[in-house]
């Protein structure tokens, strides 16, 4: 495996995704340009948006600035799966990974998953599982397409549908009971998606849900 990696670097060298400098996915200068939050619990920043907050903790690596966008978009849209272990190592290095029984992630709608071919959050979760020795499981399914959700103008109906946006997959219905679960997502905008996914886990009996996020768009 080491020889294979050396050959890949020889014939397909890595470049910094932000400044194109020869080296790794993010050079030292660009890495230090990230706006880290440094182990802050950001839960209080999203709880005012919801009648009930289902998360027990929320940690975010950094603000979703242009540099971090390059990393996430390379994994998300350009099939650059080598970014997943890099982001997992950032989670491991910069956040206090909670003591948990399981790692899971925000799922894609089946239509989007089929189109993209993979879930970028699942790729990161699998890598984080290797670092933490906490098993990663595909616990959740997405019931409603985001586009269909966005077309609804009635606020009450939107909130009702958001409450039913996710569900624990049938084969894990009993498995999650009394479990402490890490819930991973790549980008936080308002926290609504993460809260809805947490709600589904709590509804199925999860004891605690800890949110881990790569980048935040919230001011």
GROMACS .gro file of N, CA and C in nm, residues 37-44 56-62 91 94-98 183 185 209-216:
model
   93
   37UNK      N    1  -1.275   2.731   1.530
   37UNK     CA    2  -1.355   2.767   1.647
   37UNK      C    3  -1.295   2.716   1.779
   38UNK      N    4  -1.203   2.621   1.772
   38UNK     CA    5  -1.129   2.575   1.890
   38UNK      C    6  -1.218   2.527   2.005
   39UNK      N    7  -1.280   2.412   1.984
   39UNK     CA    8  -1.350   2.336   2.089
   39UNK      C    9  -1.468   2.409   2.152
   40UNK      N   10  -1.526   2.504   2.082
   40UNK     CA   11  -1.643   2.572   2.137
   40UNK      C   12  -1.768   2.487   2.113
   41UNK      N   13  -1.855   2.482   2.213
   41UNK     CA   14  -1.987   2.420   2.194
   41UNK      C   15  -2.079   2.525   2.134
   42UNK      N   16  -2.118   2.504   2.008
   42UNK     CA   17  -2.194   2.605   1.934
   42UNK      C   18  -2.345   2.582   1.940
   43UNK      N   19  -2.390   2.495   2.030
   43UNK     CA   20  -2.531   2.458   2.034
   43UNK      C   21  -2.622   2.579   2.058
   44UNK      N   22  -2.579   2.670   2.145
   44UNK     CA   23  -2.663   2.785   2.178
   44UNK      C   24  -2.689   2.876   2.058
   56UNK      N   25  -2.762   1.742   2.170
   56UNK     CA   26  -2.709   1.761   2.306
   56UNK      C   27  -2.579   1.840   2.306
   57UNK      N   28  -2.513   1.846   2.192
   57UNK     CA   29  -2.388   1.920   2.179
   57UNK      C   30  -2.364   1.946   2.030
   58UNK      N   31  -2.297   2.056   2.000
   58UNK     CA   32  -2.263   2.087   1.861
   58UNK      C   33  -2.122   2.144   1.855
   59UNK      N   34  -2.035   2.077   1.782
   59UNK     CA   35  -1.899   2.125   1.760
   59UNK      C   36  -1.875   2.144   1.610
   60UNK      N   37  -1.804   2.250   1.577
   60UNK     CA   38  -1.776   2.284   1.437
   60UNK      C   39  -1.627   2.313   1.425
   61UNK      N   40  -1.566   2.263   1.318
   61UNK     CA   41  -1.422   2.287   1.300
   61UNK      C   42  -1.395   2.435   1.278
   62UNK      N   43  -1.461   2.494   1.177
   62UNK     CA   44  -1.423   2.630   1.137
   62UNK      C   45  -1.535   2.697   1.060
   91UNK      N   46  -1.127   1.681   1.199
   91UNK     CA   47  -1.223   1.660   1.307
   91UNK      C   48  -1.153   1.603   1.430
   94UNK      N   49  -0.900   1.879   1.583
   94UNK     CA   50  -0.946   2.009   1.631
   94UNK      C   51  -1.069   2.003   1.721
   95UNK      N   52  -1.140   1.890   1.723
   95UNK     CA   53  -1.259   1.879   1.807
   95UNK      C   54  -1.237   1.776   1.917
   96UNK      N   55  -1.315   1.790   2.021
   96UNK     CA   56  -1.312   1.692   2.129
   96UNK      C   57  -1.418   1.587   2.096
   97UNK      N   58  -1.374   1.475   2.039
   97UNK     CA   59  -1.468   1.372   1.995
   97UNK      C   60  -1.537   1.313   2.118
   98UNK      N   61  -1.670   1.321   2.124
   98UNK     CA   62  -1.740   1.272   2.244
   98UNK      C   63  -1.728   1.120   2.260
  183UNK      N   64  -2.342   1.258   1.523
  183UNK     CA   65  -2.409   1.287   1.396
  183UNK      C   66  -2.323   1.386   1.318
  185UNK      N   67  -2.220   1.611   0.975
  185UNK     CA   68  -2.263   1.678   0.851
  185UNK      C   69  -2.150   1.768   0.805
  209UNK      N   70  -2.729   1.281   2.129
  209UNK     CA   71  -2.685   1.306   1.992
  209UNK      C   72  -2.587   1.423   1.993
  210UNK      N   73  -2.467   1.398   1.944
  210UNK     CA   74  -2.361   1.499   1.940
  210UNK      C   75  -2.335   1.537   1.794
  211UNK      N   76  -2.354   1.663   1.760
  211UNK     CA   77  -2.331   1.709   1.624
  211UNK      C   78  -2.186   1.748   1.599
  212UNK      N   79  -2.130   1.699   1.489
  212UNK     CA   80  -1.997   1.739   1.443
  212UNK      C   81  -2.010   1.793   1.302
  213UNK      N   82  -1.956   1.913   1.279
  213UNK     CA   83  -1.970   1.982   1.151
  213UNK      C   84  -1.833   2.024   1.100
  214UNK      N   85  -1.814   2.016   0.968
  214UNK     CA   86  -1.689   2.063   0.907
  214UNK      C   87  -1.684   2.216   0.905
  215UNK      N   88  -1.785   2.279   0.846
  215UNK     CA   89  -1.783   2.425   0.832
  215UNK      C   90  -1.918   2.488   0.855
  216UNK      N   91  -1.919   2.609   0.911
  216UNK     CA   92  -2.043   2.680   0.940
  216UNK      C   93  -2.056   2.806   0.854
   0.00000   0.00000   0.00000
